[in-house]
Structure formats: C-alpha cells, structure tokens
PDB file of C-alpha atoms in Angstrom:
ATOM      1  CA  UNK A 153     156.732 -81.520 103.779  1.00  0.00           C
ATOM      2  CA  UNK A 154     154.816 -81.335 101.297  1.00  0.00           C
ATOM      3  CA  UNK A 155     155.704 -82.464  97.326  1.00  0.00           C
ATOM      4  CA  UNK A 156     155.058 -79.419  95.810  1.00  0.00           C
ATOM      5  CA  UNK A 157     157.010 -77.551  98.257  1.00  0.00           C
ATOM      6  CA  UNK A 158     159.961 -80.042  98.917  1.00  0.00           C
ATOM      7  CA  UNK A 159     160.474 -79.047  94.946  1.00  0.00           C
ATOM      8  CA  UNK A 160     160.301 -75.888  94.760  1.00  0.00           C
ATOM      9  CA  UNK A 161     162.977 -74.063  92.969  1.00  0.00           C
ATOM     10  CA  UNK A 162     165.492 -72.464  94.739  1.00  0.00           C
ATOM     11  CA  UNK A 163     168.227 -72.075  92.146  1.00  0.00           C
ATOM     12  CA  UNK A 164     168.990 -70.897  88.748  1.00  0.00           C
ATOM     13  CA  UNK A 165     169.338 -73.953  87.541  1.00  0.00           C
ATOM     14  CA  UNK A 166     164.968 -75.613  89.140  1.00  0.00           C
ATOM     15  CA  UNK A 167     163.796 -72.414  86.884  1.00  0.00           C
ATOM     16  CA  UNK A 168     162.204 -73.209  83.244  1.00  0.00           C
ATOM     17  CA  UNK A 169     162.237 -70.675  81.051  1.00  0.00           C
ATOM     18  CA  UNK A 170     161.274 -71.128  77.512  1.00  0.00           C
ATOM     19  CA  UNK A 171     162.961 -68.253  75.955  1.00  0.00           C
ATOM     20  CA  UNK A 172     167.097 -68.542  76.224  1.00  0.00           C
ATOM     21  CA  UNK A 173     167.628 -64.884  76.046  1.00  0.00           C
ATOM     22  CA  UNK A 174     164.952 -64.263  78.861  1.00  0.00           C
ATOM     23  CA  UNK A 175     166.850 -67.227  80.892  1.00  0.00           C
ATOM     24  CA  UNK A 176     169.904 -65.191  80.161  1.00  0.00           C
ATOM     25  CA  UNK A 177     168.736 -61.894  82.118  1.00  0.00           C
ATOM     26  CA  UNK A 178     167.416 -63.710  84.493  1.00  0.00           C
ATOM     27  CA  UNK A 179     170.405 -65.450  85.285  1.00  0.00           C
ATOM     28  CA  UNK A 180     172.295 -62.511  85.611  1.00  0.00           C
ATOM     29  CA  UNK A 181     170.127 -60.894  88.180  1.00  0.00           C
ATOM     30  CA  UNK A 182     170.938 -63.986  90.399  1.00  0.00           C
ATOM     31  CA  UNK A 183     174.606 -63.695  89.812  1.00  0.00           C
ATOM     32  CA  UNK A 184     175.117 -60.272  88.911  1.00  0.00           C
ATOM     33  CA  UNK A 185     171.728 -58.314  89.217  1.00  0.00           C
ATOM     34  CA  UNK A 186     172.066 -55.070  87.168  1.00  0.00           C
ATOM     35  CA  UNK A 187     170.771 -51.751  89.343  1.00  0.00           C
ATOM     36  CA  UNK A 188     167.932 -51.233  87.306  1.00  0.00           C
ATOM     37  CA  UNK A 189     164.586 -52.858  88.299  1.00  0.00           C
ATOM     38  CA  UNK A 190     163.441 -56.206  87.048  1.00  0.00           C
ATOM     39  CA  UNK A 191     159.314 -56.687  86.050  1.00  0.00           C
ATOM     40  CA  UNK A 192     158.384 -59.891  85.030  1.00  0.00           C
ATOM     41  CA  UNK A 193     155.615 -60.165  82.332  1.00  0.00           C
ATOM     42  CA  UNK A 194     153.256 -63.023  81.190  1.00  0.00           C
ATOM     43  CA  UNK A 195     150.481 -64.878  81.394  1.00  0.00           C
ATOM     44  CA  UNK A 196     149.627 -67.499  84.309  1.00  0.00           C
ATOM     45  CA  UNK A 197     152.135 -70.115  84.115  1.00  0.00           C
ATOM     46  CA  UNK A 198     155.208 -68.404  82.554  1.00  0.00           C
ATOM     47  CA  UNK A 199     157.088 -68.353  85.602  1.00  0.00           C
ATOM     48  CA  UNK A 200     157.301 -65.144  86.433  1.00  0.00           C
ATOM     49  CA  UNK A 201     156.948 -65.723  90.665  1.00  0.00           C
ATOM     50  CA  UNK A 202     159.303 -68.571  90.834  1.00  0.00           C
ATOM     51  CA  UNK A 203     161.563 -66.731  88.518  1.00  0.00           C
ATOM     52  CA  UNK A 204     161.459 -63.593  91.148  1.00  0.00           C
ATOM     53  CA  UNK A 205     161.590 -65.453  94.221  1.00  0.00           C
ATOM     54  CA  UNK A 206     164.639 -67.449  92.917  1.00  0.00           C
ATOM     55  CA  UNK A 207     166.550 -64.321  92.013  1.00  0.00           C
ATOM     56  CA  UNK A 208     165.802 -63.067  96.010  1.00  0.00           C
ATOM     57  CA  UNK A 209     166.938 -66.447  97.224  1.00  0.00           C
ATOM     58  CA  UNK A 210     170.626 -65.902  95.351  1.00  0.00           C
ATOM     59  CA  UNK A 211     170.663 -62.448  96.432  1.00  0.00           C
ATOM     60  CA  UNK A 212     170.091 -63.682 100.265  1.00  0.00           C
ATOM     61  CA  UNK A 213     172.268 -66.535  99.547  1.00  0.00           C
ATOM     62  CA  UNK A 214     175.057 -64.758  98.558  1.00  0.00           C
ATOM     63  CA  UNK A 215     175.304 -62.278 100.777  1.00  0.00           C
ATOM     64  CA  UNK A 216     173.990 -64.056 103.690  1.00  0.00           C
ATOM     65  CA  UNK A 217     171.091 -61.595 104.336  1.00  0.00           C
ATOM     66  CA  UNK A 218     168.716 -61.989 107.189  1.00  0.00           C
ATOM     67  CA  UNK A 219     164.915 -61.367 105.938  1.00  0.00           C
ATOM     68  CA  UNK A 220     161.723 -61.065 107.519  1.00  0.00           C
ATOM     69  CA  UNK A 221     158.877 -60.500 104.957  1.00  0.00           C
ATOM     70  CA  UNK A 222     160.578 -59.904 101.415  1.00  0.00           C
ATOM     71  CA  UNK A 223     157.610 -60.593  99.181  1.00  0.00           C
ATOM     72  CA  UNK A 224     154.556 -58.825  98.591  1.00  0.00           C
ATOM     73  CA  UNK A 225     151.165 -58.946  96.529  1.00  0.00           C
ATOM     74  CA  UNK A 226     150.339 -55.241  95.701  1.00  0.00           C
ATOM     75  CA  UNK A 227     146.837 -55.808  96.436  1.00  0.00           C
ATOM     76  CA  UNK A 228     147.726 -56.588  99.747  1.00  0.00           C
ATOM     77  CA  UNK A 229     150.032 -53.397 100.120  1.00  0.00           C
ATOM     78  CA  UNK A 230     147.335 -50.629 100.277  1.00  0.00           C
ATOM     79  CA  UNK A 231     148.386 -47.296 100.442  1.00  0.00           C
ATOM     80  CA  UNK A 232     150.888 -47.732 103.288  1.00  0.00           C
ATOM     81  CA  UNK A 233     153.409 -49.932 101.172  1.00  0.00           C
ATOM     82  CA  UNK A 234     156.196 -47.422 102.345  1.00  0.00           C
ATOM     83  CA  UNK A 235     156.052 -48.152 106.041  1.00  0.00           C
ATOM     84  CA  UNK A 236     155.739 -52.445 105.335  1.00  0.00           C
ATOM     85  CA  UNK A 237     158.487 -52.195 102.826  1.00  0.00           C
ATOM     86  CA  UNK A 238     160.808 -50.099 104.721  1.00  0.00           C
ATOM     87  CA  UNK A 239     160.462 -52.301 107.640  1.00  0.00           C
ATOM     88  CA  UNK A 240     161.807 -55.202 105.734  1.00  0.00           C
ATOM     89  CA  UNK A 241     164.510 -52.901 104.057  1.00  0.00           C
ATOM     90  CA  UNK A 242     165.947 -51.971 107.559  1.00  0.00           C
ATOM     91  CA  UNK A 243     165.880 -55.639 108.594  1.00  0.00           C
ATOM     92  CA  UNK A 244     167.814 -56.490 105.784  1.00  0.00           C
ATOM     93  CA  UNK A 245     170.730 -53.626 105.770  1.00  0.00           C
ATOM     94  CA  UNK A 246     170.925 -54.721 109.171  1.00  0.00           C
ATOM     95  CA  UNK A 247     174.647 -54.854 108.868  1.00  0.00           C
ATOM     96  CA  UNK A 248     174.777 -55.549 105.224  1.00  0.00           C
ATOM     97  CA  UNK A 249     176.356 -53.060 103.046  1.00  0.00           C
ATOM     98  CA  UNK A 250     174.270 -54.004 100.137  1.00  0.00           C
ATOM     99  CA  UNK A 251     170.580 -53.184  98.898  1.00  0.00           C
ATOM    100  CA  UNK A 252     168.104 -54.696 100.128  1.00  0.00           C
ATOM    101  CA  UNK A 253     165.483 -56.610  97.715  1.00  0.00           C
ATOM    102  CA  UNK A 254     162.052 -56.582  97.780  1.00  0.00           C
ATOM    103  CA  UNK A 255     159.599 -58.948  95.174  1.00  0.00           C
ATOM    104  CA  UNK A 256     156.243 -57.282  94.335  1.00  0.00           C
ATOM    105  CA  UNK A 257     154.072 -59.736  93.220  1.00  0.00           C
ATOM    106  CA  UNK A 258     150.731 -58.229  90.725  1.00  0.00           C
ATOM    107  CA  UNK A 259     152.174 -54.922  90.940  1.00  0.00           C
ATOM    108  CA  UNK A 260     149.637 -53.650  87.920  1.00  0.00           C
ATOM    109  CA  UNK A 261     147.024 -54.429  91.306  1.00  0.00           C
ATOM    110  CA  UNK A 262     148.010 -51.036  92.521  1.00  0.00           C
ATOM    111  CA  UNK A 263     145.286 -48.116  92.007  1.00  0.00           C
ATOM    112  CA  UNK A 264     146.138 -46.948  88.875  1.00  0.00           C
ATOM    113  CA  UNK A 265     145.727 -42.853  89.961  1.00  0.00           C
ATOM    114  CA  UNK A 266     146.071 -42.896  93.523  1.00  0.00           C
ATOM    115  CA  UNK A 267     148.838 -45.329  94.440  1.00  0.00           C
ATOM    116  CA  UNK A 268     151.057 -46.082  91.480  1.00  0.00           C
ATOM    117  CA  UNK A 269     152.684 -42.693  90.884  1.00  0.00           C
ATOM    118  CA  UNK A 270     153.506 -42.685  94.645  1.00  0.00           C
ATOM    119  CA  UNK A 271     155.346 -45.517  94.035  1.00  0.00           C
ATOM    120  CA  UNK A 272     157.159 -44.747  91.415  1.00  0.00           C
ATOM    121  CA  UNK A 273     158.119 -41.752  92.882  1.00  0.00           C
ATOM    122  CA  UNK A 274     159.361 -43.902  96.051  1.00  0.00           C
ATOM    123  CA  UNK A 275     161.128 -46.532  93.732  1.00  0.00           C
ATOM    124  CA  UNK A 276     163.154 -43.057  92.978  1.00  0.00           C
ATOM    125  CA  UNK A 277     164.257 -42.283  96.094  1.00  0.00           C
ATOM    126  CA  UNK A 278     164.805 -45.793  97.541  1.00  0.00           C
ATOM    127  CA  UNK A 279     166.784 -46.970  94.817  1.00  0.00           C
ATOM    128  CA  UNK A 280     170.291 -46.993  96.562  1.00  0.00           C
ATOM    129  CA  UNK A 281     168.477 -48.775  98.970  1.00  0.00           C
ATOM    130  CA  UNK A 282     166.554 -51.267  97.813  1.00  0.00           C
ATOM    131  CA  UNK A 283     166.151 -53.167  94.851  1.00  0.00           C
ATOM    132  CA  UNK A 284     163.319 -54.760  93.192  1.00  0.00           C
ATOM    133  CA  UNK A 285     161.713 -56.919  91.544  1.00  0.00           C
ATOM    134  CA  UNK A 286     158.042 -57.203  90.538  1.00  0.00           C
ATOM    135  CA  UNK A 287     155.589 -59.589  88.432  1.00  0.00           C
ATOM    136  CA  UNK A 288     152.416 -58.728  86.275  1.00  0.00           C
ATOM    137  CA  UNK A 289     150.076 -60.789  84.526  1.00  0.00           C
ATOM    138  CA  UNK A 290     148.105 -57.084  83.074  1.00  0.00           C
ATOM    139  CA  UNK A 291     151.440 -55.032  82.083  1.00  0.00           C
ATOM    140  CA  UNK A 292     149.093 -52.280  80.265  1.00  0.00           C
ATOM    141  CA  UNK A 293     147.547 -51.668  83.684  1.00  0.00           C
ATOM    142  CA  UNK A 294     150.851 -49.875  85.167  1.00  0.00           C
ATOM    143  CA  UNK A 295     151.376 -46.487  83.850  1.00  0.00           C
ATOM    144  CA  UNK A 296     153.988 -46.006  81.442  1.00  0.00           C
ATOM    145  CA  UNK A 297     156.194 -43.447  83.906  1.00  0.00           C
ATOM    146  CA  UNK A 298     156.671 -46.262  86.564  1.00  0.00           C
ATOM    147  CA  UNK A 299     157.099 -48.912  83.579  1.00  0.00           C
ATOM    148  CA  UNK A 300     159.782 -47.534  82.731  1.00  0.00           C
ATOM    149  CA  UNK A 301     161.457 -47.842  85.863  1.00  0.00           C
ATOM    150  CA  UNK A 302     161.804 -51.577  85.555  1.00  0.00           C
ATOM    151  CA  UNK A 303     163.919 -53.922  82.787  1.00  0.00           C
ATOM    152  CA  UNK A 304     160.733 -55.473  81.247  1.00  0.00           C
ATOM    153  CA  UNK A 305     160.886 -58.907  80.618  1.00  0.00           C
ATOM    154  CA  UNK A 306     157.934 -60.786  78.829  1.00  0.00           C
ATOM    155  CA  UNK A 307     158.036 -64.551  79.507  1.00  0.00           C
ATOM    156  CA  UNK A 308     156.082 -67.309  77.488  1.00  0.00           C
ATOM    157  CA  UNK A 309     154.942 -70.156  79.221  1.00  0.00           C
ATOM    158  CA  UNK A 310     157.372 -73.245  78.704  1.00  0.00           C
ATOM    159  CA  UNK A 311     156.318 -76.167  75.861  1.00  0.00           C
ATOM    160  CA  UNK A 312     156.105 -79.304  77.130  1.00  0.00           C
ATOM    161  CA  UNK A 313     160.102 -80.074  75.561  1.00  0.00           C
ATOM    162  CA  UNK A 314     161.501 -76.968  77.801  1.00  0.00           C
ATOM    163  CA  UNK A 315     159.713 -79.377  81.159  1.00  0.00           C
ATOM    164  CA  UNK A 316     161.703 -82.327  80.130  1.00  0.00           C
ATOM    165  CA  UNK A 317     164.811 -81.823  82.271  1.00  0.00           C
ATOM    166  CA  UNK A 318     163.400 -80.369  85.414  1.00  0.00           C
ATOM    167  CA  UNK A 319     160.829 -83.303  85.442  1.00  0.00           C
ATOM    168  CA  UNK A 320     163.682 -85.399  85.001  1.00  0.00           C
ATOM    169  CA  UNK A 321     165.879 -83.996  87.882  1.00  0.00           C
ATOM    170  CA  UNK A 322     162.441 -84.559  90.332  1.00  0.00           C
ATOM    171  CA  UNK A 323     162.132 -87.622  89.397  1.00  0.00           C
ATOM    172  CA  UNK A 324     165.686 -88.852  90.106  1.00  0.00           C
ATOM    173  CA  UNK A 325     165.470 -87.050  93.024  1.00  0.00           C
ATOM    174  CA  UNK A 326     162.507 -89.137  94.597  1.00  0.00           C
ATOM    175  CA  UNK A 327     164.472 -92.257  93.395  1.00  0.00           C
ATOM    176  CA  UNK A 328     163.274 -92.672  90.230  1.00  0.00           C
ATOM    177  CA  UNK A 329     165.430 -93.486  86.695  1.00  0.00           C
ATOM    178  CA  UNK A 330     163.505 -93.112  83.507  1.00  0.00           C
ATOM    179  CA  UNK A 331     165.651 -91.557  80.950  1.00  0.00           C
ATOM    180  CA  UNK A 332     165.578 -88.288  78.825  1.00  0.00           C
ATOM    181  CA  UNK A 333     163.135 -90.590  76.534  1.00  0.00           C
ATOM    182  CA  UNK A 334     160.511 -91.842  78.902  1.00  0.00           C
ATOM    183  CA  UNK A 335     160.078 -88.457  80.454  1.00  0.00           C
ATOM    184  CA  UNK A 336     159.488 -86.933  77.006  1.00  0.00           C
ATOM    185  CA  UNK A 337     156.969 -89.261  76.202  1.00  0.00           C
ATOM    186  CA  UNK A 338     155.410 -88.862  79.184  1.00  0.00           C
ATOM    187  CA  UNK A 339     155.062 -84.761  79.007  1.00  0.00           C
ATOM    188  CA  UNK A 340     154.644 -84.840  75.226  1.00  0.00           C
ATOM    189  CA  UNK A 341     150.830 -83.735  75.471  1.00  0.00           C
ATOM    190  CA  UNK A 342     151.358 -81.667  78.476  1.00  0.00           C
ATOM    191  CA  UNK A 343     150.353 -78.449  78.338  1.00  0.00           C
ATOM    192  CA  UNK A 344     149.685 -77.044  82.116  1.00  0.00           C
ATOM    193  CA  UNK A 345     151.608 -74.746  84.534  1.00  0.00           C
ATOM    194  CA  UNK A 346     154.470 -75.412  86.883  1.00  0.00           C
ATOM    195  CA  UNK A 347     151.709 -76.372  89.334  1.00  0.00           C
ATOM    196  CA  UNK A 348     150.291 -78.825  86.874  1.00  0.00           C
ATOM    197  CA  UNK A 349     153.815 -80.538  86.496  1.00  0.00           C
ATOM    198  CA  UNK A 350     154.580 -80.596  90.144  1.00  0.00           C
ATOM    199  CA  UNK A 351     150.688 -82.754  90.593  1.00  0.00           C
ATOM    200  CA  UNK A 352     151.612 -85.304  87.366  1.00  0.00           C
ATOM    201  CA  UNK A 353     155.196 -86.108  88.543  1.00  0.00           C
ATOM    202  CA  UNK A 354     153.801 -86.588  92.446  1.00  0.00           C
ATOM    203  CA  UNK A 355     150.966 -89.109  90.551  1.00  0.00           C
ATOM    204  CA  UNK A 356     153.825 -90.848  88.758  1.00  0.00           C
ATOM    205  CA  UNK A 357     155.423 -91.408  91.671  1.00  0.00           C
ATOM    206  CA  UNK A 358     153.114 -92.123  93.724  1.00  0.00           C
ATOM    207  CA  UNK A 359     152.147 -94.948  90.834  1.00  0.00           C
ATOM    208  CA  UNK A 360     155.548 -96.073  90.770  1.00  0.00           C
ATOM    209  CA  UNK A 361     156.015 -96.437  94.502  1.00  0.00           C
ATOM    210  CA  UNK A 362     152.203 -98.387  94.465  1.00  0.00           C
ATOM    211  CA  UNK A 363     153.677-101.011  91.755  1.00  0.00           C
ATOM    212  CA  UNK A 364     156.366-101.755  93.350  1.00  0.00           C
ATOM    213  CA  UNK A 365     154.567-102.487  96.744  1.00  0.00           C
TER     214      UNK A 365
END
C-alpha cells in the first residue's frame, strides 16, 4: 500500500481543521449527524473531501452499513444522478433502518439551469432517505434555492501549527519519535495541502530510514 493511502484519515480524530467551531460541526455529523444537509466550502486544501469522506466512514462504521459506490463528483453524475444515486441508496437500506449517505464531491459542477434545480427538488423528496453531504470549491456557482438546503460550512486551509499533531501521530506510526518540538520546526515554513504533508513526512522518513542503513 501505498504511503499516502496507508494514512489516510479515517476518523475524527486524522482530520485537521483549522477552525475549532468548524471541527465542532463536523464532529457532530460523525457522532450525531443532524438531518439537515452538510456542504463543505473552501478553497483547495481546506479539507473539505477528507472531512466528507470521514463523516461517511463513521456513519458506515457505526451502523455497520454495506456500500457499493457512496461518493460522487457531480461532473461525473450527468443528468441521470437519480438512477446512480438511488442504486447506492437501496444497497445501503438493505436491511438498515437508517438513511443512507451519499458524498457529492464539486457539486457547484452541476449545470447551473438544467440540472441543479432537479436536484434540489430530489434532495426534497429523498430526504428521509438519504442523507448528504457535498463539497465545493465555487459556492456562488450553486443557486441559492438548493444552497439552502445544506448546513454551509466554510473551511480555511490549516496553518502549518494546526499540521503539527497529525504529522506527529504519522510519524510515530512509521516508527519514528521526534517530539512536539522537532515536528514544529520542521513544518514551521510549510504552507501546502494535505497532499503536500503526506509527500514531506514520506521524504522524512524515507531520510530517516536511509541514515540509519
């Protein structure tokens, strides 16, 4: 496996989120997800598809739900989205007495005129169904009727203080034991994405391993 996917997050607690109050919500649609809608917002990097495929792994988790294909890039949905969603939703209800959920990933990629009031109009009648969740990067590109269908949350990408402790917990995990200090150094003029953590810590340890050979 690879390193970037052997450390991917899967909890809560892998998720960095720079804002408290936005870590807050987020928590509580893992634990206890509130029936309205959840639409994460934010530029490249914030977090906003780990953050909404770690909030479908809790759901599955806890109620041991069987899924097919949960996740979706609108783009990718066309104008059949009903028939491809509702496939997974039966799969899941599949003897489960809850909702299903369904992550829409670049939902502002739907056609604007044609496909999003559709949608919103099926996000009506679904919702004892299913529930979702859904991730821009353009939030003024979804029209304000099915915007206000989802609990917006707008997430800043994390500084490089707010990586500290998940870049500490990898690096333990891979056998490593620098402390809260050295780690800090290390990310203080770090400024990338989640992908560009995952590639420095995977150098550092592949550096470390080399010395020590």
């Amino acid at each position: 496996m690879s390193f970037d996917l052997k450390h991917l997050p899967r909890t809560f607690d892998d998720l960095v989120i720079a804002d408290p109050l936005n870590a807050a919500v987020i928590q509580q649609y893992c634990t206890q997800p509130p029936s309205k809608p959840l639409l994460l917002a934010g530029p490249p990097g914030a977090g906003k598809t780990e953050a909404a495929r770690v909030i479908a792994y809790s759901h599955f988790e806890r109620h041991n739900i069987q899924h097919m294909h949960w996740e979706f890039n609108a783009a990718s949905l066309g104008k059949d989205y009903e028939a491809k969603i509702m496939a997974e939703v039966n799969h899941q209800m599949f003897a489960n007495p809850d909702r299903a959920l369904i992550v829409i990933n670049e939902i502002d990629e739907m056609d604007l005129r044609s496909v999003q009031p559709k949608f919103r109009e099926f996000m009506d009648a679904k919702r004892h169904l299913i529930r979702f969740v859904a991730t821009t990067n353009h939030k003024s590109r979804i029209m304000s009727a099915l915007l206000s269908r989802f609990r917006l949350l707008d997430l800043d990408p994390p500084s490089s203080t707010d990586w500290v402790l998940r870049a500490l917990s990898i690096l333990h995990a891979e056998g490593l034991n620098p402390d809260r200090q050295d780690v800090t150094l290390m990310l203080q003029s770090f400024d990338g994405s989640a992908r560009d953590l995952i590639d420095l810590i995977e150098e550092t340890v592949m550096a470390s391993k080399a010395i020590k050979q």
